[in-house]
C-alpha atoms as an extended CHARMM CRD file, in Angstrom:
* protein
*
       173  EXT
         1         1  UNK       CA              8.9950000000       14.5480000000        9.9940000000  PROA      1               0.0000000000
         2         2  UNK       CA              7.7390000000       14.3660000000        6.4180000000  PROA      2               0.0000000000
         3         3  UNK       CA              6.0160000000       17.3890000000        4.9040000000  PROA      3               0.0000000000
         4         4  UNK       CA              5.4830000000       18.8060000000        8.3860000000  PROA      4               0.0000000000
         5         5  UNK       CA              3.6480000000       15.6990000000        9.6000000000  PROA      5               0.0000000000
         6         6  UNK       CA              5.0460000000       14.5440000000       12.9620000000  PROA      6               0.0000000000
         7         7  UNK       CA              5.2630000000       10.9480000000       14.1390000000  PROA      7               0.0000000000
         8         8  UNK       CA              1.8580000000        9.2400000000       14.3230000000  PROA      8               0.0000000000
         9         9  UNK       CA              0.7540000000        6.3330000000       16.4750000000  PROA      9               0.0000000000
        10        10  UNK       CA             -0.3330000000        3.3550000000       14.3810000000  PROA      10              0.0000000000
        11        11  UNK       CA             -4.0230000000        2.4730000000       14.0680000000  PROA      11              0.0000000000
        12        12  UNK       CA             -5.1990000000        0.0330000000       16.7430000000  PROA      12              0.0000000000
        13        13  UNK       CA             -6.0440000000       -2.5760000000       14.0690000000  PROA      13              0.0000000000
        14        14  UNK       CA             -3.4430000000       -3.5890000000       11.5140000000  PROA      14              0.0000000000
        15        15  UNK       CA             -4.3320000000       -1.3630000000        8.5940000000  PROA      15              0.0000000000
        16        16  UNK       CA             -3.4800000000       -1.6300000000        4.9220000000  PROA      16              0.0000000000
        17        17  UNK       CA             -3.6700000000        1.5780000000        2.9460000000  PROA      17              0.0000000000
        18        18  UNK       CA             -3.9050000000        2.5430000000       -0.6990000000  PROA      18              0.0000000000
        19        19  UNK       CA             -4.0410000000        6.1570000000       -1.8850000000  PROA      19              0.0000000000
        20        20  UNK       CA             -4.4020000000        7.1770000000       -5.5010000000  PROA      20              0.0000000000
        21        21  UNK       CA             -6.3310000000        6.3700000000       -8.6390000000  PROA      21              0.0000000000
        22        22  UNK       CA             -9.0330000000        3.8360000000       -7.8420000000  PROA      22              0.0000000000
        23        23  UNK       CA             -9.1730000000        1.9910000000      -11.1530000000  PROA      23              0.0000000000
        24        24  UNK       CA             -8.3850000000       -1.3480000000      -12.7300000000  PROA      24              0.0000000000
        25        25  UNK       CA             -5.2300000000        0.1490000000      -14.2510000000  PROA      25              0.0000000000
        26        26  UNK       CA             -3.8270000000        0.3020000000      -10.7010000000  PROA      26              0.0000000000
        27        27  UNK       CA             -5.0750000000       -3.1360000000       -9.6100000000  PROA      27              0.0000000000
        28        28  UNK       CA             -7.7510000000       -1.8660000000       -7.2400000000  PROA      28              0.0000000000
        29        29  UNK       CA            -10.2700000000       -4.6700000000       -7.7920000000  PROA      29              0.0000000000
        30        30  UNK       CA             -7.5260000000       -7.2360000000       -7.2370000000  PROA      30              0.0000000000
        31        31  UNK       CA             -6.5330000000       -5.4870000000       -4.0100000000  PROA      31              0.0000000000
        32        32  UNK       CA            -10.1030000000       -5.3130000000       -2.7040000000  PROA      32              0.0000000000
        33        33  UNK       CA            -10.9490000000       -8.8680000000       -3.7630000000  PROA      33              0.0000000000
        34        34  UNK       CA             -7.7330000000      -10.1440000000       -2.2050000000  PROA      34              0.0000000000
        35        35  UNK       CA             -8.3530000000       -8.2640000000        1.0230000000  PROA      35              0.0000000000
        36        36  UNK       CA            -11.8460000000       -9.7460000000        1.2980000000  PROA      36              0.0000000000
        37        37  UNK       CA            -10.2210000000      -13.2020000000        1.3670000000  PROA      37              0.0000000000
        38        38  UNK       CA             -8.1060000000      -12.3290000000        4.4230000000  PROA      38              0.0000000000
        39        39  UNK       CA             -9.1170000000      -13.7710000000        7.7400000000  PROA      39              0.0000000000
        40        40  UNK       CA             -8.2490000000      -11.5090000000       10.6280000000  PROA      40              0.0000000000
        41        41  UNK       CA             -8.8870000000       -8.2610000000       12.4040000000  PROA      41              0.0000000000
        42        42  UNK       CA             -7.4620000000       -6.0700000000        9.6390000000  PROA      42              0.0000000000
        43        43  UNK       CA             -8.7400000000       -2.9860000000        7.8420000000  PROA      43              0.0000000000
        44        44  UNK       CA             -8.2300000000       -1.7200000000        4.3090000000  PROA      44              0.0000000000
        45        45  UNK       CA             -8.3810000000        2.0750000000        3.8910000000  PROA      45              0.0000000000
        46        46  UNK       CA             -8.7510000000        3.3800000000        0.3480000000  PROA      46              0.0000000000
        47        47  UNK       CA             -8.2270000000        7.0400000000       -0.4950000000  PROA      47              0.0000000000
        48        48  UNK       CA             -8.8480000000        8.6650000000       -3.8550000000  PROA      48              0.0000000000
        49        49  UNK       CA            -11.2880000000        8.5600000000       -6.7360000000  PROA      49              0.0000000000
        50        50  UNK       CA            -11.6410000000        6.6440000000       -9.9660000000  PROA      50              0.0000000000
        51        51  UNK       CA            -13.7000000000        4.2710000000      -12.0570000000  PROA      51              0.0000000000
        52        52  UNK       CA            -13.7840000000        1.5840000000       -9.3600000000  PROA      52              0.0000000000
        53        53  UNK       CA            -15.0350000000        3.7820000000       -6.5050000000  PROA      53              0.0000000000
        54        54  UNK       CA            -18.5720000000        2.3540000000       -6.7840000000  PROA      54              0.0000000000
        55        55  UNK       CA            -17.1660000000       -1.2000000000       -6.7230000000  PROA      55              0.0000000000
        56        56  UNK       CA            -15.2240000000       -0.3690000000       -3.5520000000  PROA      56              0.0000000000
        57        57  UNK       CA            -18.3490000000        1.0710000000       -1.9080000000  PROA      57              0.0000000000
        58        58  UNK       CA            -20.2780000000       -2.0880000000       -2.8200000000  PROA      58              0.0000000000
        59        59  UNK       CA            -17.5390000000       -4.2810000000       -1.3230000000  PROA      59              0.0000000000
        60        60  UNK       CA            -17.4260000000       -2.1080000000        1.8080000000  PROA      60              0.0000000000
        61        61  UNK       CA            -21.1000000000       -2.9080000000        2.3630000000  PROA      61              0.0000000000
        62        62  UNK       CA            -20.2590000000       -6.6370000000        2.2300000000  PROA      62              0.0000000000
        63        63  UNK       CA            -17.0840000000       -6.3780000000        4.3270000000  PROA      63              0.0000000000
        64        64  UNK       CA            -17.1050000000       -3.6350000000        7.0000000000  PROA      64              0.0000000000
        65        65  UNK       CA            -13.3070000000       -3.9120000000        7.3370000000  PROA      65              0.0000000000
        66        66  UNK       CA            -13.0620000000       -2.0000000000        4.0240000000  PROA      66              0.0000000000
        67        67  UNK       CA            -13.1180000000        1.7660000000        4.5590000000  PROA      67              0.0000000000
        68        68  UNK       CA            -13.6070000000        3.9770000000        1.5120000000  PROA      68              0.0000000000
        69        69  UNK       CA            -12.3480000000        7.4370000000        2.4350000000  PROA      69              0.0000000000
        70        70  UNK       CA            -12.7180000000        9.1940000000       -0.9210000000  PROA      70              0.0000000000
        71        71  UNK       CA            -10.7740000000       12.3470000000       -1.6880000000  PROA      71              0.0000000000
        72        72  UNK       CA             -9.2060000000       14.1180000000        1.2700000000  PROA      72              0.0000000000
        73        73  UNK       CA             -6.5000000000       16.7150000000        1.7630000000  PROA      73              0.0000000000
        74        74  UNK       CA             -2.8420000000       15.8360000000        1.2570000000  PROA      74              0.0000000000
        75        75  UNK       CA             -2.1240000000       16.2650000000        4.9610000000  PROA      75              0.0000000000
        76        76  UNK       CA             -4.9280000000       13.8120000000        5.8470000000  PROA      76              0.0000000000
        77        77  UNK       CA             -3.4330000000       11.2550000000        3.4500000000  PROA      77              0.0000000000
        78        78  UNK       CA              0.0680000000       11.7540000000        4.8830000000  PROA      78              0.0000000000
        79        79  UNK       CA             -1.1830000000       11.2740000000        8.4310000000  PROA      79              0.0000000000
        80        80  UNK       CA             -3.0660000000        8.1220000000        7.4120000000  PROA      80              0.0000000000
        81        81  UNK       CA             -0.0100000000        6.7460000000        5.5880000000  PROA      81              0.0000000000
        82        82  UNK       CA              2.0570000000        7.1530000000        8.7410000000  PROA      82              0.0000000000
        83        83  UNK       CA             -0.6620000000        5.5790000000       10.9210000000  PROA      83              0.0000000000
        84        84  UNK       CA             -1.0530000000        2.5620000000        8.6360000000  PROA      84              0.0000000000
        85        85  UNK       CA              0.8750000000       -0.6700000000        9.0380000000  PROA      85              0.0000000000
        86        86  UNK       CA              1.2710000000       -1.4180000000        5.3290000000  PROA      86              0.0000000000
        87        87  UNK       CA              0.9870000000        0.5500000000        2.0860000000  PROA      87              0.0000000000
        88        88  UNK       CA             -0.0030000000       -1.3940000000       -1.0240000000  PROA      88              0.0000000000
        89        89  UNK       CA              0.9350000000       -0.3090000000       -4.5360000000  PROA      89              0.0000000000
        90        90  UNK       CA             -0.5530000000       -2.9770000000       -6.7540000000  PROA      90              0.0000000000
        91        91  UNK       CA              0.2690000000       -1.7730000000      -10.2560000000  PROA      91              0.0000000000
        92        92  UNK       CA             -0.1290000000       -4.7270000000      -12.6390000000  PROA      92              0.0000000000
        93        93  UNK       CA              3.1650000000       -5.7490000000      -14.2240000000  PROA      93              0.0000000000
        94        94  UNK       CA              1.3630000000       -6.6040000000      -17.4700000000  PROA      94              0.0000000000
        95        95  UNK       CA              1.0000000000       -2.8460000000      -18.0240000000  PROA      95              0.0000000000
        96        96  UNK       CA              3.7970000000       -1.8440000000      -20.4230000000  PROA      96              0.0000000000
        97        97  UNK       CA              4.1260000000        1.6620000000      -18.9740000000  PROA      97              0.0000000000
        98        98  UNK       CA              4.8270000000        0.2210000000      -15.5030000000  PROA      98              0.0000000000
        99        99  UNK       CA              7.6550000000       -1.8490000000      -16.8830000000  PROA      99              0.0000000000
       100       100  UNK       CA              9.4450000000        1.0660000000      -18.5260000000  PROA      100             0.0000000000
       101       101  UNK       CA              9.1280000000        3.5990000000      -15.7270000000  PROA      101             0.0000000000
       102       102  UNK       CA              9.7890000000        3.8120000000      -12.0130000000  PROA      102             0.0000000000
       103       103  UNK       CA              6.9130000000        5.4170000000      -10.1830000000  PROA      103             0.0000000000
       104       104  UNK       CA              7.8670000000        8.3670000000       -8.0280000000  PROA      104             0.0000000000
       105       105  UNK       CA              4.9550000000        7.2670000000       -5.8350000000  PROA      105             0.0000000000
       106       106  UNK       CA              6.9600000000        4.2050000000       -4.7680000000  PROA      106             0.0000000000
       107       107  UNK       CA              9.9290000000        6.3400000000       -3.7350000000  PROA      107             0.0000000000
       108       108  UNK       CA              7.6310000000        8.8110000000       -2.0110000000  PROA      108             0.0000000000
       109       109  UNK       CA              5.9820000000        6.0140000000       -0.0280000000  PROA      109             0.0000000000
       110       110  UNK       CA              9.3860000000        4.9400000000        1.2770000000  PROA      110             0.0000000000
       111       111  UNK       CA              9.6800000000        8.3760000000        2.8770000000  PROA      111             0.0000000000
       112       112  UNK       CA              6.6610000000        7.7320000000        5.1310000000  PROA      112             0.0000000000
       113       113  UNK       CA              8.4920000000        5.0210000000        7.0730000000  PROA      113             0.0000000000
       114       114  UNK       CA              5.5800000000        2.6080000000        6.5730000000  PROA      114             0.0000000000
       115       115  UNK       CA              6.3880000000       -0.7040000000        4.8670000000  PROA      115             0.0000000000
       116       116  UNK       CA              5.3180000000       -1.0520000000        1.2360000000  PROA      116             0.0000000000
       117       117  UNK       CA              3.9440000000       -4.1630000000       -0.4680000000  PROA      117             0.0000000000
       118       118  UNK       CA              4.2200000000       -3.7550000000       -4.2190000000  PROA      118             0.0000000000
       119       119  UNK       CA              4.5040000000       -5.5240000000       -7.5220000000  PROA      119             0.0000000000
       120       120  UNK       CA              7.9020000000       -6.0560000000       -9.0540000000  PROA      120             0.0000000000
       121       121  UNK       CA              7.4650000000       -3.6690000000      -11.9970000000  PROA      121             0.0000000000
       122       122  UNK       CA             10.1950000000       -3.8470000000      -14.6220000000  PROA      122             0.0000000000
       123       123  UNK       CA             11.1140000000       -0.1950000000      -14.2140000000  PROA      123             0.0000000000
       124       124  UNK       CA             12.1370000000       -0.6390000000      -10.5680000000  PROA      124             0.0000000000
       125       125  UNK       CA             15.9200000000       -0.6840000000      -10.0840000000  PROA      125             0.0000000000
       126       126  UNK       CA             17.1140000000       -3.7960000000       -8.2350000000  PROA      126             0.0000000000
       127       127  UNK       CA             18.8290000000       -1.6380000000       -5.5910000000  PROA      127             0.0000000000
       128       128  UNK       CA             15.3170000000       -1.0250000000       -4.1590000000  PROA      128             0.0000000000
       129       129  UNK       CA             14.4250000000       -4.7000000000       -3.7190000000  PROA      129             0.0000000000
       130       130  UNK       CA             15.6660000000       -4.9230000000       -0.1130000000  PROA      130             0.0000000000
       131       131  UNK       CA             13.2420000000       -2.2090000000        0.9740000000  PROA      131             0.0000000000
       132       132  UNK       CA              9.9030000000       -3.6460000000       -0.1790000000  PROA      132             0.0000000000
       133       133  UNK       CA              7.6850000000       -6.6250000000        0.3580000000  PROA      133             0.0000000000
       134       134  UNK       CA              6.6720000000       -8.0210000000       -3.0280000000  PROA      134             0.0000000000
       135       135  UNK       CA              3.5130000000       -9.3740000000       -4.5990000000  PROA      135             0.0000000000
       136       136  UNK       CA              4.6890000000      -12.3190000000       -6.6840000000  PROA      136             0.0000000000
       137       137  UNK       CA              1.2300000000      -13.5740000000       -7.7380000000  PROA      137             0.0000000000
       138       138  UNK       CA             -1.0050000000      -10.7400000000       -8.9710000000  PROA      138             0.0000000000
       139       139  UNK       CA             -4.2830000000      -12.6360000000       -8.5590000000  PROA      139             0.0000000000
       140       140  UNK       CA             -6.6220000000      -11.8430000000       -5.6540000000  PROA      140             0.0000000000
       141       141  UNK       CA             -5.5030000000      -15.0910000000       -4.0060000000  PROA      141             0.0000000000
       142       142  UNK       CA             -1.8400000000      -14.2000000000       -4.4690000000  PROA      142             0.0000000000
       143       143  UNK       CA             -2.3620000000      -10.7060000000       -3.1240000000  PROA      143             0.0000000000
       144       144  UNK       CA             -4.2550000000      -12.0960000000       -0.1190000000  PROA      144             0.0000000000
       145       145  UNK       CA             -1.3540000000      -14.4620000000        0.5880000000  PROA      145             0.0000000000
       146       146  UNK       CA              1.2060000000      -11.6450000000        0.2570000000  PROA      146             0.0000000000
       147       147  UNK       CA             -0.7610000000       -9.3580000000        2.5810000000  PROA      147             0.0000000000
       148       148  UNK       CA             -1.2160000000      -12.1720000000        5.1190000000  PROA      148             0.0000000000
       149       149  UNK       CA              2.5160000000      -12.9440000000        5.0910000000  PROA      149             0.0000000000
       150       150  UNK       CA              3.3250000000       -9.3310000000        5.9480000000  PROA      150             0.0000000000
       151       151  UNK       CA              0.4850000000       -8.6620000000        8.3690000000  PROA      151             0.0000000000
       152       152  UNK       CA              1.3820000000      -11.5610000000       10.6770000000  PROA      152             0.0000000000
       153       153  UNK       CA              4.8130000000      -10.0220000000       11.2940000000  PROA      153             0.0000000000
       154       154  UNK       CA              5.2550000000       -8.3540000000       14.6830000000  PROA      154             0.0000000000
       155       155  UNK       CA              4.6680000000       -4.5950000000       14.7490000000  PROA      155             0.0000000000
       156       156  UNK       CA              8.2870000000       -3.9680000000       15.7440000000  PROA      156             0.0000000000
       157       157  UNK       CA              9.5290000000       -5.8740000000       12.6910000000  PROA      157             0.0000000000
       158       158  UNK       CA              7.2210000000       -3.9150000000       10.3790000000  PROA      158             0.0000000000
       159       159  UNK       CA              8.3370000000       -0.6220000000       11.9160000000  PROA      159             0.0000000000
       160       160  UNK       CA             12.0160000000       -1.5430000000       11.5310000000  PROA      160             0.0000000000
       161       161  UNK       CA             11.4790000000       -2.5300000000        7.8930000000  PROA      161             0.0000000000
       162       162  UNK       CA              9.7260000000        0.7720000000        7.1510000000  PROA      162             0.0000000000
       163       163  UNK       CA             12.4650000000        2.7030000000        8.9510000000  PROA      163             0.0000000000
       164       164  UNK       CA             15.1190000000        0.9500000000        6.8510000000  PROA      164             0.0000000000
       165       165  UNK       CA             13.3100000000        2.0270000000        3.6500000000  PROA      165             0.0000000000
       166       166  UNK       CA             12.9760000000        5.5800000000        4.9700000000  PROA      166             0.0000000000
       167       167  UNK       CA             16.6880000000        5.7360000000        5.7530000000  PROA      167             0.0000000000
       168       168  UNK       CA             17.5900000000        4.4330000000        2.2630000000  PROA      168             0.0000000000
       169       169  UNK       CA             15.3160000000        7.0040000000        0.5940000000  PROA      169             0.0000000000
       170       170  UNK       CA             16.5960000000        9.8780000000        2.7410000000  PROA      170             0.0000000000
       171       171  UNK       CA             20.3000000000        9.0630000000        2.4390000000  PROA      171             0.0000000000
       172       172  UNK       CA             20.5360000000        7.6480000000       -1.0940000000  PROA      172             0.0000000000
       173       173  UNK       CA             17.7700000000        9.2810000000       -3.1010000000  PROA      173             0.0000000000
């Protein structure tokens, strides 16, 4: 149980989730553009607000697999994070701040038990590398390929990977 949120059954469709600032600074357009290149019965759920919210809404009209949820309560976000199959944190590594800090959001996401696909920001200690899937090419095409590689994995493998990250976060951090 995390923050009083019990175990949740996963969404029926493999679902990628992002929650936070919806702006270019956090790679949102790259995420959305990459997702739109994916072939498959997947969904992308985006929670939050920011400068790119209108862009997301426009893309959602073109691709009904994109679900813009807007701002919701913390408990709604936590439930959705547990129900999702993959969390994406797509902070561009070209951003100097990202390379000199380690986002508490990344550590927090480990505690949901849902696998995380993220960029390899310079501020991330190498001891964390075994607990994430990584985006090596930060273009929309590269992000699409990274998401596809993870999403084709069996549900049991994804759940085990997320559980391993949760255990590391709970016992070591």
